[in-house]
Structures are given as structure tokens and as C-alpha cells.
XYZ file of C-alpha atoms in Angstrom:
551
model
C 17.443 -35.992 13.737
C 14.176 -37.692 14.778
C 10.907 -37.168 12.919
C 9.548 -35.427 16.022
C 12.499 -32.996 16.106
C 12.192 -32.319 12.375
C 8.477 -31.607 12.818
C 9.249 -29.232 15.677
C 11.858 -27.410 13.555
C 9.413 -27.055 10.667
C 6.735 -25.701 12.995
C 9.240 -23.287 14.510
C 10.305 -22.113 11.046
C 6.673 -21.586 10.029
C 6.168 -19.430 13.116
C 9.288 -17.389 12.323
C 8.113 -16.779 8.757
C 4.504 -16.074 9.787
C 5.370 -13.628 12.575
C 7.980 -11.785 10.505
C 5.788 -11.596 7.409
C 2.614 -10.632 9.293
C 4.344 -7.776 11.082
C 5.936 -6.562 7.865
C 2.603 -6.822 6.022
C 0.995 -4.702 8.720
C 3.683 -2.038 8.396
C 3.291 -1.999 4.627
C -0.482 -1.732 5.106
C 0.070 1.378 7.202
C 2.432 2.871 4.666
C 0.413 2.040 1.559
C -2.887 3.467 2.779
C -1.348 6.878 2.354
C -0.277 6.381 -1.268
C -3.632 4.877 -2.223
C -5.505 7.840 -0.716
C -3.321 10.577 -2.216
C -6.265 12.211 -3.999
C -8.403 12.373 -0.826
C -5.475 13.515 1.328
C -4.699 16.341 -1.090
C -8.268 17.636 -0.693
C -8.301 17.188 3.095
C -4.928 18.582 4.144
C -3.984 20.891 1.241
C -7.269 22.718 0.670
C -5.521 26.011 -0.016
C -3.771 24.722 -3.155
C -5.013 24.163 -6.696
C -6.002 20.627 -7.727
C -2.658 19.918 -9.410
C -0.578 21.564 -6.664
C -2.514 19.732 -3.939
C -2.061 16.405 -5.692
C 1.668 17.028 -6.144
C 1.926 17.996 -2.457
C 0.202 14.758 -1.409
C 2.555 12.712 -3.610
C 5.525 14.617 -2.185
C 4.309 13.827 1.334
C 4.015 10.174 0.322
C 7.672 10.429 -0.656
C 8.655 12.231 2.563
C 7.857 9.090 4.524
C 10.322 7.235 2.352
C 12.946 9.948 2.755
C 13.177 9.179 6.472
C 13.596 5.460 5.944
C 17.439 5.541 5.656
C 17.605 7.286 9.049
C 15.498 4.523 10.579
C 17.719 1.981 8.817
C 20.815 3.439 10.501
C 19.282 3.696 13.981
C 17.586 0.307 14.062
C 20.393 -1.313 12.087
C 22.831 -0.444 14.864
C 20.385 -1.718 17.502
C 19.902 -4.947 15.538
C 23.637 -5.557 15.071
C 24.463 -4.806 18.702
C 21.451 -5.809 20.791
C 19.646 -8.296 18.549
C 17.264 -8.641 15.623
C 14.099 -9.332 17.618
C 14.060 -6.198 19.788
C 14.758 -3.902 16.857
C 11.865 -5.000 14.707
C 9.478 -5.190 17.667
C 10.112 -1.500 18.290
C 9.522 -0.621 14.624
C 6.055 -2.171 14.518
C 4.998 -0.239 17.635
C 6.174 3.065 16.159
C 4.507 2.456 12.814
C 1.191 1.382 14.325
C 1.014 4.350 16.678
C 1.753 6.884 13.940
C -0.786 5.373 11.546
C -3.576 5.337 14.104
C -2.795 8.961 15.002
C -3.369 10.029 11.364
C -6.987 8.889 11.735
C -7.418 11.495 14.480
C -5.874 14.504 12.717
C -7.915 17.672 12.101
C -8.457 18.795 8.503
C -7.014 21.966 6.962
C -10.391 23.671 7.297
C -10.497 22.807 11.015
C -6.938 23.652 12.053
C -5.294 25.519 9.183
C -1.569 25.071 8.583
C -1.120 22.963 11.737
C -3.031 20.149 10.012
C -0.486 19.410 7.224
C 2.379 20.002 9.690
C 1.096 17.267 12.001
C 0.576 15.002 9.007
C 4.173 15.565 7.898
C 5.482 14.716 11.387
C 3.508 11.470 11.544
C 4.556 10.563 8.014
C 8.196 11.018 9.046
C 7.671 8.722 12.042
C 6.174 6.111 9.702
C 9.181 6.293 7.403
C 11.609 6.148 10.333
C 9.913 3.003 11.675
C 9.739 1.251 8.309
C 13.457 1.942 7.844
C 14.204 -0.521 10.623
C 11.529 -3.070 9.735
C 12.504 -4.689 6.477
C 16.142 -5.453 7.255
C 15.227 -7.009 10.589
C 12.490 -9.238 9.151
C 14.532 -10.377 6.132
C 17.645 -11.115 8.179
C 15.705 -12.836 10.951
C 14.023 -15.239 8.511
C 17.199 -15.862 6.484
C 19.264 -16.625 9.582
C 16.672 -19.207 10.672
C 16.257 -20.783 7.232
C 17.982 -23.908 5.827
C 20.545 -22.763 3.188
C 18.801 -24.483 0.266
C 15.435 -22.856 1.135
C 16.624 -19.349 1.908
C 15.187 -17.770 -1.247
C 11.765 -19.333 -0.757
C 11.630 -18.538 2.983
C 12.614 -14.875 2.647
C 10.260 -14.505 -0.329
C 7.401 -14.689 2.175
C 8.765 -11.466 3.699
C 8.774 -9.993 0.181
C 5.193 -11.124 -0.401
C 4.166 -9.316 2.779
C 4.499 -6.041 0.851
C 1.780 -7.186 -1.543
C -0.314 -8.565 1.293
C -0.071 -5.179 2.989
C -1.020 -3.394 -0.231
C -3.866 -5.854 -0.836
C -5.183 -5.324 2.708
C -4.952 -1.545 2.356
C -6.847 -1.563 -0.949
C -9.410 -4.034 0.401
C -10.167 -1.897 3.466
C -10.369 1.264 1.334
C -12.632 -0.379 -1.262
C -14.882 -1.934 1.399
C -15.157 1.384 3.238
C -16.023 3.224 0.016
C -18.672 0.627 -0.810
C -20.283 0.602 2.642
C -20.311 4.369 2.999
C -21.603 4.789 -0.551
C -24.670 2.748 0.380
C -25.148 4.088 3.902
C -24.098 7.744 3.771
C -23.518 8.614 0.114
C -20.288 8.741 -1.945
C -19.224 12.103 -0.469
C -18.991 10.590 3.019
C -15.704 8.821 2.268
C -13.957 12.052 1.242
C -15.471 13.903 4.206
C -14.591 11.490 7.026
C -14.634 7.875 5.823
C -10.946 8.027 4.799
C -10.113 7.920 8.531
C -11.452 4.350 8.885
C -8.567 2.560 7.068
C -6.078 4.371 9.317
C -8.067 3.567 12.476
C -8.325 -0.134 11.592
C -4.547 -0.377 11.994
C -4.838 -0.457 15.811
C -6.283 -3.980 15.706
C -3.626 -5.183 13.253
C -0.968 -3.670 15.528
C -2.133 -5.747 18.483
C -1.935 -8.993 16.467
C 1.532 -8.141 15.105
C 2.976 -7.303 18.526
C 1.527 -10.489 20.055
C 3.094 -12.644 17.331
C 6.503 -11.016 17.563
C 6.648 -11.298 21.338
C 6.520 -15.092 20.908
C 9.727 -15.155 18.828
C 13.240 -15.948 20.083
C 16.491 -14.363 18.907
C 18.094 -15.326 15.579
C 20.397 -18.369 16.060
C 23.149 -16.847 13.906
C 23.170 -13.649 15.960
C 22.886 -15.591 19.227
C 26.001 -17.656 18.358
C 27.913 -14.549 17.396
C 26.861 -12.862 20.653
C 27.957 -15.874 22.709
C 31.347 -15.856 20.986
C 31.765 -12.140 21.798
C 32.030 -11.336 18.097
C 29.192 -8.803 17.844
C 30.196 -5.497 16.297
C 30.923 -2.674 18.737
C 30.940 -0.040 15.980
C 28.563 -1.086 13.159
C 28.757 2.279 11.360
C 32.550 2.299 11.266
C 32.699 -1.303 10.088
C 29.878 -1.092 7.548
C 30.794 2.230 5.947
C 34.380 2.916 7.075
C 35.959 -0.296 5.799
C 36.211 -0.547 2.022
C 35.519 -4.303 1.927
C 32.045 -3.625 3.410
C 31.424 -0.213 1.853
C 31.907 -1.562 -1.662
C 29.217 -4.154 -0.918
C 26.877 -1.376 0.226
C 27.473 0.533 -3.021
C 27.122 -2.629 -5.089
C 23.806 -3.493 -3.418
C 22.479 -0.013 -4.130
C 23.495 0.314 -7.769
C 23.040 -3.331 -8.804
C 19.613 -4.128 -7.367
C 18.152 -1.397 -5.179
C 18.027 1.327 -7.842
C 15.931 -0.953 -10.035
C 13.887 -2.333 -7.154
C 12.758 1.158 -6.150
C 12.003 2.143 -9.735
C 10.305 -1.069 -10.902
C 8.250 -1.886 -7.808
C 6.868 1.589 -7.170
C 6.131 2.186 -10.834
C 4.223 -1.115 -10.911
C 2.188 -0.677 -7.752
C 1.936 3.107 -7.304
C 2.761 5.245 -10.321
C 0.406 3.129 -12.414
C -2.359 4.133 -9.982
C -1.432 7.819 -10.351
C -1.262 7.488 -14.143
C -4.659 5.802 -14.428
C -6.414 8.164 -12.029
C -4.915 11.515 -13.021
C -4.300 11.077 -16.751
C -6.559 8.247 -17.894
C -9.450 9.410 -15.651
C -10.271 5.901 -14.417
C -12.426 5.869 -11.267
C -10.623 5.129 -7.947
C -12.853 2.128 -7.239
C -11.910 0.460 -10.527
C -8.220 1.149 -9.916
C -8.426 -0.301 -6.407
C -10.059 -3.472 -7.709
C -7.455 -3.971 -10.445
C -4.551 -3.316 -8.087
C -5.971 -5.736 -5.531
C -6.048 -8.461 -8.177
C -2.477 -7.619 -9.230
C -1.308 -7.628 -5.605
C -2.943 -11.021 -4.994
C -1.137 -12.543 -7.989
C 2.157 -10.960 -6.955
C 1.978 -12.482 -3.462
C 2.248 -15.947 -5.067
C 4.885 -14.948 -7.626
C 7.316 -13.673 -4.964
C 7.480 -17.158 -3.485
C 7.726 -18.764 -6.936
C 10.680 -16.592 -7.938
C 12.282 -16.980 -4.502
C 12.045 -20.761 -4.933
C 13.420 -20.495 -8.488
C 16.407 -18.519 -7.192
C 17.185 -21.424 -4.819
C 17.506 -23.603 -7.915
C 19.214 -21.474 -10.575
C 20.639 -18.544 -8.591
C 19.585 -15.073 -7.446
C 21.303 -13.105 -10.202
C 19.596 -14.519 -13.340
C 16.131 -14.268 -11.800
C 16.564 -10.659 -10.622
C 18.234 -9.574 -13.869
C 15.377 -11.069 -15.882
C 12.854 -9.024 -13.895
C 14.784 -5.800 -14.456
C 15.158 -6.347 -18.200
C 11.459 -7.178 -18.611
C 10.381 -3.989 -16.823
C 12.903 -1.850 -18.705
C 11.708 -3.125 -22.081
C 8.013 -2.730 -21.181
C 7.835 0.742 -19.554
C 6.847 2.777 -22.620
C 4.973 0.083 -24.599
C 3.117 -0.965 -21.441
C 1.848 2.493 -20.555
C 0.739 3.127 -24.140
C -1.171 -0.162 -24.074
C -2.624 0.866 -20.716
C -4.069 4.047 -22.232
C -5.675 2.158 -25.120
C -7.174 -0.439 -22.769
C -8.307 1.832 -19.910
C -9.493 4.893 -21.830
C -9.739 4.137 -25.565
C -11.623 7.403 -26.176
C -8.612 9.356 -24.907
C -6.215 7.335 -27.053
C -8.447 7.888 -30.111
C -8.791 11.621 -29.475
C -5.019 12.007 -28.927
C -4.321 10.245 -32.233
C -7.079 12.012 -34.169
C -6.696 15.513 -32.733
C -3.363 15.960 -30.917
C -3.035 19.035 -28.720
C -0.236 21.498 -29.461
C 0.550 24.750 -27.640
C 2.058 27.537 -29.757
C 3.877 30.093 -27.585
C 7.189 31.800 -26.932
C 9.109 29.600 -24.440
C 10.172 32.775 -22.597
C 6.504 33.475 -21.785
C 5.953 29.990 -20.314
C 6.640 29.064 -16.697
C 7.483 25.580 -15.515
C 4.094 23.942 -14.862
C 5.138 22.600 -11.489
C 3.939 24.345 -8.357
C 4.051 22.012 -5.320
C 3.319 24.780 -2.790
C 0.634 26.560 -4.818
C 2.258 30.008 -4.693
C 3.141 30.560 -8.354
C 0.767 32.873 -10.208
C 0.357 31.536 -13.740
C -0.813 34.744 -15.443
C 0.792 34.871 -18.899
C -1.248 33.679 -21.868
C 1.016 30.637 -22.194
C 0.814 29.838 -18.470
C -2.980 29.947 -18.461
C -3.381 27.528 -21.355
C -0.716 25.125 -20.050
C -2.016 25.136 -16.469
C -5.509 24.359 -17.784
C -4.159 21.392 -19.764
C -2.063 20.206 -16.806
C -5.075 20.287 -14.476
C -7.085 18.399 -17.097
C -4.354 15.758 -17.421
C -4.165 16.232 -21.200
C -0.914 15.547 -23.040
C 0.318 18.281 -25.388
C 3.195 19.204 -27.665
C 5.052 22.508 -27.803
C 5.730 24.768 -30.791
C 7.455 28.149 -30.771
C 5.467 31.306 -31.586
C 6.046 35.091 -31.367
C 6.204 36.632 -27.902
C 2.853 37.463 -26.324
C 0.959 34.912 -28.428
C -0.369 31.673 -26.958
C -2.651 29.396 -28.917
C -3.817 25.883 -28.133
C -4.556 23.873 -31.228
C -6.557 20.669 -30.880
C -6.826 18.990 -34.262
C -7.791 21.810 -36.632
C -9.463 23.964 -33.955
C -7.413 26.803 -32.459
C -8.151 28.463 -29.114
C -6.335 31.713 -28.387
C -5.376 32.374 -24.783
C -5.296 35.734 -23.002
C -2.842 37.231 -20.548
C -3.898 38.179 -17.024
C -0.657 39.974 -16.184
C -1.137 43.273 -14.372
C -4.792 42.607 -13.566
C -6.391 42.471 -10.121
C -7.007 39.057 -8.568
C -10.691 39.174 -9.445
C -10.007 40.226 -13.047
C -7.257 37.612 -13.445
C -9.560 34.928 -12.097
C -12.239 35.902 -14.603
C -9.781 35.795 -17.511
C -8.501 32.375 -16.475
C -12.051 31.027 -16.122
C -13.025 32.309 -19.557
C -9.967 30.827 -21.292
C -10.359 27.571 -19.397
C -14.000 27.265 -20.472
C -13.091 27.712 -24.144
C -10.243 25.187 -23.917
C -12.445 22.574 -22.221
C -15.167 23.104 -24.808
C -12.678 22.587 -27.644
C -11.310 19.441 -25.992
C -14.806 18.035 -25.517
C -15.706 18.787 -29.144
C -12.538 16.960 -30.253
C -13.607 13.900 -28.288
C -11.382 14.197 -25.214
C -13.317 12.490 -22.408
C -13.726 14.050 -18.974
C -13.709 10.543 -17.469
C -12.935 7.049 -18.706
C -16.049 5.238 -19.921
C -16.490 2.069 -17.785
C -18.393 0.420 -20.634
C -15.362 0.696 -22.924
C -12.746 -0.257 -20.342
C -10.915 -3.408 -21.449
C -10.507 -5.148 -18.085
C -8.402 -8.010 -19.387
C -6.240 -5.647 -21.398
C -5.493 -3.463 -18.367
C -4.934 -6.495 -16.151
C -2.640 -8.032 -18.775
C -0.450 -4.927 -18.747
C -0.400 -4.964 -14.954
C 0.601 -8.639 -14.951
C 3.643 -8.031 -17.160
C 4.871 -5.350 -14.759
C 4.015 -7.588 -11.785
C 6.135 -10.428 -13.232
C 9.060 -8.028 -13.644
C 8.669 -6.605 -10.136
C 8.281 -9.985 -8.419
C 11.161 -11.620 -10.308
C 13.386 -8.804 -9.049
C 11.969 -8.531 -5.536
C 11.311 -12.210 -4.737
C 14.971 -13.315 -4.436
C 16.218 -9.905 -3.307
C 16.050 -10.443 0.463
C 18.100 -13.624 0.279
C 20.608 -12.004 -2.084
C 21.119 -9.012 0.206
C 21.432 -11.103 3.367
C 23.988 -13.355 1.645
C 25.962 -10.379 0.353
C 26.860 -8.947 3.801
C 28.810 -10.372 6.786
C 26.881 -11.189 9.979
C 28.628 -8.575 12.162
C 27.223 -5.604 10.217
C 24.456 -7.287 8.217
C 21.516 -5.333 9.673
C 23.199 -1.923 9.290
C 24.885 -2.542 5.937
C 21.840 -4.166 4.321
C 19.249 -1.703 5.571
C 20.859 1.512 4.314
C 21.119 0.735 0.568
C 17.747 -0.995 0.687
C 15.966 2.025 2.089
C 17.800 4.562 -0.051
C 16.761 2.547 -3.100
C 13.171 1.959 -2.074
C 12.853 5.195 -0.110
C 14.569 7.857 -2.158
C 14.241 6.312 -5.611
C 11.075 4.249 -5.224
C 9.127 6.469 -2.846
C 9.577 9.478 -5.091
C 8.586 7.695 -8.321
C 4.961 8.981 -8.257
C 6.031 12.506 -7.267
C 8.976 12.782 -9.680
C 7.223 11.194 -12.645
C 4.100 13.332 -12.153
C 6.271 16.452 -11.780
C 8.082 15.660 -15.045
C 4.753 15.257 -16.836
C 3.456 18.544 -15.409
C 6.654 20.301 -16.503
C 6.937 18.803 -20.003
C 3.290 18.279 -20.966
C 3.656 14.697 -22.242
C 1.910 12.133 -20.022
C 4.578 9.539 -20.862
C 7.588 11.748 -20.088
C 7.587 10.750 -16.410
C 8.606 7.202 -17.363
C 12.159 8.367 -18.014
C 12.624 8.500 -14.234
C 12.231 4.718 -13.657
C 13.903 3.919 -16.997
C 17.177 5.597 -15.991
C 17.407 3.925 -12.565
C 16.455 0.518 -13.939
C 19.068 0.777 -16.686
C 21.769 1.582 -14.105
C 20.918 -1.607 -12.215
C 20.760 -3.783 -15.325
C 24.300 -2.807 -16.327
C 25.716 -3.040 -12.789
C 24.116 -6.421 -12.101
C 25.211 -7.835 -15.430
C 28.866 -6.922 -15.039
C 29.584 -6.579 -11.302
C 27.102 -8.436 -9.047
C 28.345 -11.881 -7.891
C 26.094 -14.904 -7.419
C 25.408 -15.431 -3.689
C 23.115 -18.488 -3.633
C 25.549 -20.946 -2.036
C 27.180 -18.624 0.486
C 27.189 -19.415 4.207
C 25.664 -16.811 6.547
C 28.130 -17.522 9.391
């Protein structure tokens, strides 16, 4: 091959990577805005619920978008395996961009009532459906263009697009908060400024569509199409034949369970944990996550390159093991670095609730309809709304006492009272509990002056290394695992069940576990279990795929 031809091939490959990664980054930008604005969205679209219920509803809605991703994977996977990779992921970017821009135009709950959250749910489902077809198409398209010995590094750019999308989302949100804070006051962002990050997506959509229109079809798919070997029944082949179905199951249990758990704990549940439990301001969280996302964008490519040298399996397994070992120690270190006053108060004066378990309801109310009226319910709902961790001790029926250190606060029951009387009782008990917590040193907010920036960032970096080591080589490993005829369909489904159903529901499930149990660290058992499943499956069952041909 001449130097001129080699230069042309390199330029063509750069265009393939750039167009695929830019479009994927844009779609992730659209998707991540929602998760980063969960607190604002809960106030805007779920006004009728309590603070905790509204926040849980917003996190659940964040997860709903992920729930529809497997459906999009099936629909666009079939299109990609039968009609071509390019057309499928051009359609996904149009759907995602349109739905995201439409969210910027939605009425609030106060303006339109119940129709407001319904419309939001519909658009969130469209987002999830579109993203379900995006990732598989981009990863496969790049891999099928890439030289075999550079496949890990090339597809890692698609992986890094997730961080670029998250970085862009956080940057737009932070910039909007800053500008509106100076021009219209801090309340302006919650009132209407949150619409700006969604509206900005229309410009990014235009750039993404323009870039993707310039691409040609994947050479591997084009050869298969010319030979008449394209699958006529991708579903039947991918899921009806055991030789392919076992690969789908292996991909899900070996890598996708951990990928969903590790990645979304690292980049989303940590945000929920710091904001809701550690009381760190949203602006500080956005800044820290932007820095973590920027570092991760480089590490994806580093670990993708490393997997081209030593193999996909050891790199991904190392990332899983690191995250698994660091979940509990990392979040404890995060508390001490982000809100040392809270850590000190929890150690000095732990909170314990003494009550009969039969008098206590599950402190999880995603639709805001449960009336917490027993003495136990009132004290526990107050602590849940305050984000304070507590232990549980059994006591005689009808008695409910919160003990913080040596100070005891007795609760009262509002059962059988009118709404006005019950509200007054709850307010009175809540005031006494908050006063006792304040006296014991429990902070209402994290003190910025005491926040250990490098400590928090160090914790984030450990999780980022684990997440990027797992995710960097993952696209290449998945593409290499499946045959060309059903690659789009077979790859996309386990990927989006793992990231969608396991990963997308990490913030919701972990927060729900905390609200139910009372311990702010209890929610970590959710990612621990799924990561452990993948560690064992990868170790004993996943083959090395680095040197496999894609034809």
C-alpha cells in the first residue's frame, strides 16, 4: 500500500471514530442531563409529593428511560443486521435529539397538573428507546472498520463518548447555574433555567446528523451483504440458536452486570449520595464530576489500548475487582472527606430508633400516597427526609423514641386524627427531632470550608479507574464475542439490559434500600451483588477474544 493510500485510510478511520463518538456523546449528553437534574425535576414535575417521594420518583423516571433501552436494542438491532449499521444509528440520533429538545418545552406540574409528568414519562421512554439502538451500532461500526490490532483502542473512543457526554451535560448545567445566579438570582435555575441544557441539544443534534450523513456503510457488513449472507431472521438466530444464545447470556452475566453496577455507581449514585445524604451543594458535585469525567475520557482509551496488548479479560476483570473491593471503604472515605462534621456526629452521637417493628411502615413511598401516621413512621420519615442514617432497636408497641447520643426524643402518633391535626403533630415531632440532631452536631449542609477536595477527588478517581478498566475494552470484547450475521441484535440486548435495567436503576434501587433500611450505606449492596456475579462469571467462563477475526 502506498503512503498516500495509508494516509487516506487513516483519515477515513479518524472520521469513522469521530462521527461515531460525537453522535454517541451527544446521545449520552441528552440522557445524562436528566440524571444530573433529578433534584430540580422532582420539584418541577412531582410537586404533589413529599421531598423524599418526589426525589425517588425522579430517580425512578431516570431509570424508566433505561428500561426501554432493550426494546430499542431489539428494534434497531434487527434493522442494523438486515439493512445496515449506518441507517440504524442515524435514526437513533434523530429520535434522541427530538425527545430531549421537547423536554425543554414541557409545562410544569403547577401549569398542567398530572399531564406534565405523563408527557415527561413518554419522552423519557423515547429517549431510552433511541439509546437502545445507538451504542451497538456505534461500537460495531467502529470495530468493523478498525485494524485488528487496534480494535480495543479504536472502540475505546466510543466508550469515552459516554464521559464526554456526561462532561458536556455537567458543563452546560454548571455554566447555566453560574450565569443565571449572577443575572437572575439562584432561584431562576430551578424556576426555568433547567430548560436551557435540554434546549441546547438541538444544536448538537444538527452537528451529529451532519457528521453521520458523511459516513459509508461498514465494510464487514457490506461484504456480507454482497455475498447474500445477511441474516433474514436475526431474532431467531440470536436467541433461538443455543450457540448464539449462550453468548448472549455470557455477555450479560460476565461483563454487563458489573458494567451497569460499577459505571452508574461511579458516575450517578455517587452524585445522589453526596447530594442527598452528605448535603454537598449541587455546584460542587457538578465540578467534581466534571473533573472525574475528564480524567475518565483519557483512561478509556488507555485501557482499550492496554487490552490490545495483554487481552480484554484481564483488564476488565481488574476493573471489576477494584470496584468490588472499594464500594464500602470508598463511600465511608467519601463521607469523611465531603462532610467531616456528619462523620464526626455519626461516630460521636449515633442515631437509634426504638420502636415495635409492627408499628413501622417501609419508608419507601415513590407515589407519595402512604400516610405515615404512627409514632414510629413519623420519626423514621423525618430522618429519611433529613438523610440521616439510623439504627433500629425493638421497643414495646405504641412507643417510638429517637435517641441521638444520650438525648432521647419521644415521638407521637397521629393515627385517627384529622389531616390538619396530623400535620400539626408531625410538624411538632419533626421540629424536636431536628433540634436534637442540630444540638448533637448533625449539619444541615456540608461546610464548604471543611470539604477535602483532594480526598473526595481521590475516592472518585479510584472508582473511575475501576469503571474505565471495565468499560474501555468492553466494546471490542462484545463485538469480538458475536458472529457478524447477528452481531448488532445479539450484542445490543445484553448490553442494554445490563446498563439499562441494572445500571439505570442503581440510583433508584440504592436510594430505595437506604430509605427502607435507614443506613445510608445499605444501598451499596445492590451494586456489590451484581459486580460479584460478573467477577465470578468472567473469571471462570469468559474466553479471551482479543485475536478473533470479525469476519
